[in-house]
C-alpha positions in Angstrom: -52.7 63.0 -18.6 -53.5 59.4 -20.4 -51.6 58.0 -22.8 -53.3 56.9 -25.9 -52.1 53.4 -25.5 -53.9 53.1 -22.3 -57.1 54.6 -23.2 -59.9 52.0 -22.6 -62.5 52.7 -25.0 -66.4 52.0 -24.3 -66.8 50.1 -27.6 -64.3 47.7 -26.2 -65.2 47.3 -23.2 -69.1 46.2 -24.5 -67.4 44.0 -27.2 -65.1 42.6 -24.7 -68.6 42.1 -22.3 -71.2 40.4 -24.9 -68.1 38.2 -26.0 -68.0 37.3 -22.3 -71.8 36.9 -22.5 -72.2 35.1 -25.7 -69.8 32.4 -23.9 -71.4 32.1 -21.1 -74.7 31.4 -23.3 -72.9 28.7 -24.6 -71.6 27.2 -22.3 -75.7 27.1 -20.8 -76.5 25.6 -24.3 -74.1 22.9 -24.3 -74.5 22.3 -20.7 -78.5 22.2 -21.5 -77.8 19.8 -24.9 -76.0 17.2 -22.5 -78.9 16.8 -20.3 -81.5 16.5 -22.8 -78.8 13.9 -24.5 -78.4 12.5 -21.4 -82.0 12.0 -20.7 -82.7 10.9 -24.2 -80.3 7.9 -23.9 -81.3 7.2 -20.3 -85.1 6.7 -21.8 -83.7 4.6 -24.8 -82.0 2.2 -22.4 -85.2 2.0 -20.0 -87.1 1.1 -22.9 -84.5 -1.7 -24.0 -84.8 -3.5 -21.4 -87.2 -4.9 -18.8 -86.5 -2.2 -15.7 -89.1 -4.2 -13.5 -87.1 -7.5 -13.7 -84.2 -5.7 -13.7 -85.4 -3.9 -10.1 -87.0 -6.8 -8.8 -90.2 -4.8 -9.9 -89.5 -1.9 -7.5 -91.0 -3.6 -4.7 -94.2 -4.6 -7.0 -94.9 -8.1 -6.8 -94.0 -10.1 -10.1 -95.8 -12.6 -12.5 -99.6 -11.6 -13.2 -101.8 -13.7 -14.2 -104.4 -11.6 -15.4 -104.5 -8.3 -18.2 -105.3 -5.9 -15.5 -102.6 -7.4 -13.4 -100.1 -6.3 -16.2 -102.0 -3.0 -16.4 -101.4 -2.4 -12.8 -97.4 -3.9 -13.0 -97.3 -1.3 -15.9 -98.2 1.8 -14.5 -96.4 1.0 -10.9 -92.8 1.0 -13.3 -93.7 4.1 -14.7 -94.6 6.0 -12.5 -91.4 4.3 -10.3 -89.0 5.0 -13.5 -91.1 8.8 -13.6 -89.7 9.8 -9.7 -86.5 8.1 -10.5 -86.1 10.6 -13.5 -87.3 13.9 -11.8 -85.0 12.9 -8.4 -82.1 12.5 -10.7 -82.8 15.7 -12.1 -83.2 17.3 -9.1 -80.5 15.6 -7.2 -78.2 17.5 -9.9 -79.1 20.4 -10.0 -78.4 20.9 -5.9 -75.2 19.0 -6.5 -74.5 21.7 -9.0 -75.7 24.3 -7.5 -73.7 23.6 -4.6 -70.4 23.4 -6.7 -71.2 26.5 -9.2 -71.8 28.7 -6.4 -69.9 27.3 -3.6 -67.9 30.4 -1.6 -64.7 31.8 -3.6 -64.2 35.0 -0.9 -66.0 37.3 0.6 -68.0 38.4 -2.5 -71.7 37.1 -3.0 -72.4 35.4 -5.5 -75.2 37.0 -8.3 -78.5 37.5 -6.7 -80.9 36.4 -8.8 -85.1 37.6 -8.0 -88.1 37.7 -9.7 -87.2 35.5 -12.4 -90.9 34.6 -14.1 -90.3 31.8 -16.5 -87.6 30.2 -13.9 -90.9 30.4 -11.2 -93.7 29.3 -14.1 -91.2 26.0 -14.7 -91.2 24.9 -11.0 -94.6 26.1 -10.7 -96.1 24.1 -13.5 -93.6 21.4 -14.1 -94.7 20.0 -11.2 -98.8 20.4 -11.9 -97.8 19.0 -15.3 -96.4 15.5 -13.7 -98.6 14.8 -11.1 -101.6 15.5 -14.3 -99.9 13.0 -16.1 -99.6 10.3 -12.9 -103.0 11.2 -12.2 -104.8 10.6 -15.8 -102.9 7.4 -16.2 -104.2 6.4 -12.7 -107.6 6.8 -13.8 -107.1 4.9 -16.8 -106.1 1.8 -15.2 -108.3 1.6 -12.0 -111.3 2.3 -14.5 -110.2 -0.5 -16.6 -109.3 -2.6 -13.3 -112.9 -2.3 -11.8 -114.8 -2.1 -15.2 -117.7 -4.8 -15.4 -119.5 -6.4 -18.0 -123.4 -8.1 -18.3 -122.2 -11.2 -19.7 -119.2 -12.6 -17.6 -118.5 -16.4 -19.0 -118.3 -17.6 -15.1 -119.9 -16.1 -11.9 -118.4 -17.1 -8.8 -119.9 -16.3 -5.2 -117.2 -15.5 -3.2 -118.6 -16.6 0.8 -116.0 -15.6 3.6 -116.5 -16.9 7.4 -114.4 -17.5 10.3 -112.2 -19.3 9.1 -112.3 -20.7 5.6 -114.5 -20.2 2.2 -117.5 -21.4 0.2 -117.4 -20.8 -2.9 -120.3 -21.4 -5.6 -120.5 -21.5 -8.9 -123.7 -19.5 -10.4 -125.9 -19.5 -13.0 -126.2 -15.8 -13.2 -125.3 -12.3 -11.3 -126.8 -11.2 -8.4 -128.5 -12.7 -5.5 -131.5 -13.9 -7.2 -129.4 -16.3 -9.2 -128.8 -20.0 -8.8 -125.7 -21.6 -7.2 -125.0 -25.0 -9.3 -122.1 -26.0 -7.4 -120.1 -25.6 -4.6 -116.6 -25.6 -2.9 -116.3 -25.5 1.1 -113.7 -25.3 2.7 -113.0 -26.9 6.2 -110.0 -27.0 8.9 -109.3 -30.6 7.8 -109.4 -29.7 3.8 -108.1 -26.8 1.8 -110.7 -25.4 -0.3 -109.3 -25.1 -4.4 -111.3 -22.5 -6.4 -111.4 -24.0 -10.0 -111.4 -21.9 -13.2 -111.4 -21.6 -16.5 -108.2 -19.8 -18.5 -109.1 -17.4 -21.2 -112.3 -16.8 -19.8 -114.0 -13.8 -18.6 -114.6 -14.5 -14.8 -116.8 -12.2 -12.3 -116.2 -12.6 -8.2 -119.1 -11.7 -6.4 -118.5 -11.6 -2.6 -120.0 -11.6 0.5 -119.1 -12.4 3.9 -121.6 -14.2 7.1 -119.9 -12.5 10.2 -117.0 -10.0 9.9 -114.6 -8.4 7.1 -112.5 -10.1 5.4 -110.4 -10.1 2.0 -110.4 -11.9 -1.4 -106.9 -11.9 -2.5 -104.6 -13.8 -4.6 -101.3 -12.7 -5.1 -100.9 -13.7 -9.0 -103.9 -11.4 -10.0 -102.4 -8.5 -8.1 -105.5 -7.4 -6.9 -107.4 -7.6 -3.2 -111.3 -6.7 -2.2 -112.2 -6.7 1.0 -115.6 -9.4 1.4 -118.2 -7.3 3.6 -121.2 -8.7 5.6 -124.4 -7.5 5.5 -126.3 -6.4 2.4 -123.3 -5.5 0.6 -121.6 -7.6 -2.5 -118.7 -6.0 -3.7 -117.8 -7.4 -7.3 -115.1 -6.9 -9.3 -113.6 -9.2 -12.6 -111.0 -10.3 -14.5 -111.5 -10.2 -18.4 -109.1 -13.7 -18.2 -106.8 -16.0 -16.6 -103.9 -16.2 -18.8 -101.3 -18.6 -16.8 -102.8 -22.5 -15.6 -101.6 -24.0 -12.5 -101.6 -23.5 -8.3 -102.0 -20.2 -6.6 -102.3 -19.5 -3.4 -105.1 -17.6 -1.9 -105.3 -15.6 1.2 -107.2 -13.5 3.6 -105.8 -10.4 3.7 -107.8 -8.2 6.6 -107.4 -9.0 10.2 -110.2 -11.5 10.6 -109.5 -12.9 13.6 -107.4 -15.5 15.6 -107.0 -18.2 12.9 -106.9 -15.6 10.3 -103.3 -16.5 9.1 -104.5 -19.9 8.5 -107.6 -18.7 6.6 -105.8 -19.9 3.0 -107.0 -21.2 -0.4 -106.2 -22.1 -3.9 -106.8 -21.1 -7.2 -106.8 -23.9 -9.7 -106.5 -22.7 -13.1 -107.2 -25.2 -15.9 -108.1 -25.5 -19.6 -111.8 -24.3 -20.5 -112.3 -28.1 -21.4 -111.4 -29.2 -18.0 -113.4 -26.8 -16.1 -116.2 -27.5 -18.1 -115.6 -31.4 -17.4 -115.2 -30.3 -13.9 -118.3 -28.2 -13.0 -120.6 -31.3 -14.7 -118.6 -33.9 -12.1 -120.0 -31.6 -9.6 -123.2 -30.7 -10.8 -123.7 -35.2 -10.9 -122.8 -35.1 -7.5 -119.0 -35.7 -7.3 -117.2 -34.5 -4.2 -114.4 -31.6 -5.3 -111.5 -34.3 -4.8 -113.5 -36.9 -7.1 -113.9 -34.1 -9.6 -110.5 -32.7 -9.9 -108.8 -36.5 -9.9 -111.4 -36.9 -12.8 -109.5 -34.2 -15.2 -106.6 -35.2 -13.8 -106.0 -32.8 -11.8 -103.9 -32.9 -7.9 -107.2 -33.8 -5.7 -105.7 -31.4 -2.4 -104.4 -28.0 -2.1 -100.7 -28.1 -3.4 -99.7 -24.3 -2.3 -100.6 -24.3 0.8 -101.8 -27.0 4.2 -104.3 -27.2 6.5 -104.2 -25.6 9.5 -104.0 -26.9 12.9 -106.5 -25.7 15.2 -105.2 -26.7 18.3 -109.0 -26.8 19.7 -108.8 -29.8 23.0 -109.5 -29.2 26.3 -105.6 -30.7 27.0 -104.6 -27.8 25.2 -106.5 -25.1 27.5 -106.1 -27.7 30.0 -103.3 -30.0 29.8 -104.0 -32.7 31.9 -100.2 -33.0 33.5 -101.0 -29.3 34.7 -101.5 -29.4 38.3 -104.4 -27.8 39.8 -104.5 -24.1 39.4 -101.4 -24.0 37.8 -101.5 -22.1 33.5 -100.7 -23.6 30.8 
């Protein structure tokens, strides 16, 4: 026999459940409100401040020169502040996993299977980010390589072992003109001389192997090819004057460490006064002295070629004996 006091009633019991239930619910609401607060202000302070300087650009070199070479910068801190965001995310949700379910006894936790919208979020969260990486990809790399028909400056790009030519042109293609040109030699630095806020194409070819265009300012390498093939690329302007070194940056060959130039970036005046010195006949030291500009390489030196049959050879080496 039960005594009334200890009866347990149904309707108590289910009360006493959805109670449990409806706290449990939220505790899941508040616990979901804090994250999404919590992401909110971590996006409001990423946009506050400049997370690339802040980072040291995430490994992305720093100080473009060029619009696409802030396009580029862009897109790298995104997409680096994107992973940082779904890493965090994921990072704590194992570290809560682990301490929400951790062992308490012998008793299993709650099993959960079959749980649709939890497998549609990981199944399409993830499709739905790398869309998003992808689109904006696109986006920048078409505006990257995008050409025009009217560049204000053509500039042949001619790569050999080891230095450049580069000529000025009076149109695109082969069949145009060169007007004036820039070699380079192992005694002199070669100094490629543009305008700022002008449109500038790079056409480039190479006479024996592969090599690569690349300054480190514009963010942005091509690699030159021999043969038949010109690759072209261009950069709507150059925003910054001054020095910047250039490089080769595909193995070339033995001097291709040494295989350096300069970018020269001066006023549209000056470049204008500088292509006519040429054009009359001026040598490229004569015509940057005449705008007043440093008549050698400033970023980088010659290099030293080490080419004497005392250096295959010494002459203090006794017979048979190596170097």
């Amino acid at each position: 026999m039960v005594a009334r006091s200890s009866e347990v009633r149904p309707t108590a019991v289910r009360r006493s459940a959805s109670s449990r239930a409806g706290g449990r619910r939220g505790r899941r609401a508040g616990r979901l409100a804090g994250l999404g607060f919590s992401g909110a202000a971590l996006l409001v302070l990423l946009t506050g401040c400049d997370v690339g300087a802040a980072f040291g650009g995430f490994g992305w070199p720093q100080g473009g020169i060029t619009p696409e070479a802030r396009r580029m910068y862009d897109l790298w801190i995104a997409s680096c502040v994107a992973a940082l965001a779904v890493g965090f995310f994921v990072w704590g949700l194992i570290f809560w996993c682990v301490v929400r379910y951790r062992k308490r006894g012998n008793e299993l936790p709650v099993q959960t299977r079959y749980n649709l919208p939890m497998e549609f979020l990981y199944t399409i969260a993830p499709v739905l980010i790398v869309s998003v990486l992808f689109y904006y990809t696109a986006v920048v790399q078409t505006d990257v390589v995008k050409t025009t028909n009217n560049p204000d400056v053509t500039v042949e790009v001619v790569a050999f072992k080891w230095n450049w030519q580069f000529n000025y042109r009076d149109g695109q293609g082969v069949d145009a003109e060169t007007t004036a040109s820039v070699l380079g030699t192992s005694e002199v630095i070669p100094i490629l001389v543009l305008p700022s806020g002008r449109s500038i194409r790079f056409e480039e070819t190479s006479r024996d192997v592969i090599h690569s265009f690349w300054v480190p300012e514009m963010l942005f390498k091509r690699d030159v090819m021999p043969g038949s093939i010109r690759n072209v690329f261009e950069v709507s302007s150059l925003e910054t004057e001054g020095a910047y070194v250039g490089r080769c940056a595909e193995l070339c060959g033995s001097y291709h460490a040494f295989m350096n130039f300069e970018l020269r970036v001066v006023s549209p005046e000056n470049f204008d006064r500088f292509l006519a010195a040429k054009q009359g006949g001026a040598s490229t030291q004569e015509a940057l002295t005449s705008i007043g500009e440093e008549p050698y390489a400033t970023t980088t030196t010659p290099f030293e070629t080490r080419r004497t049959d005392s250096n295959f050879n010494p002459d203090t080496a006794p017979a048979g004996t190596g170097s």
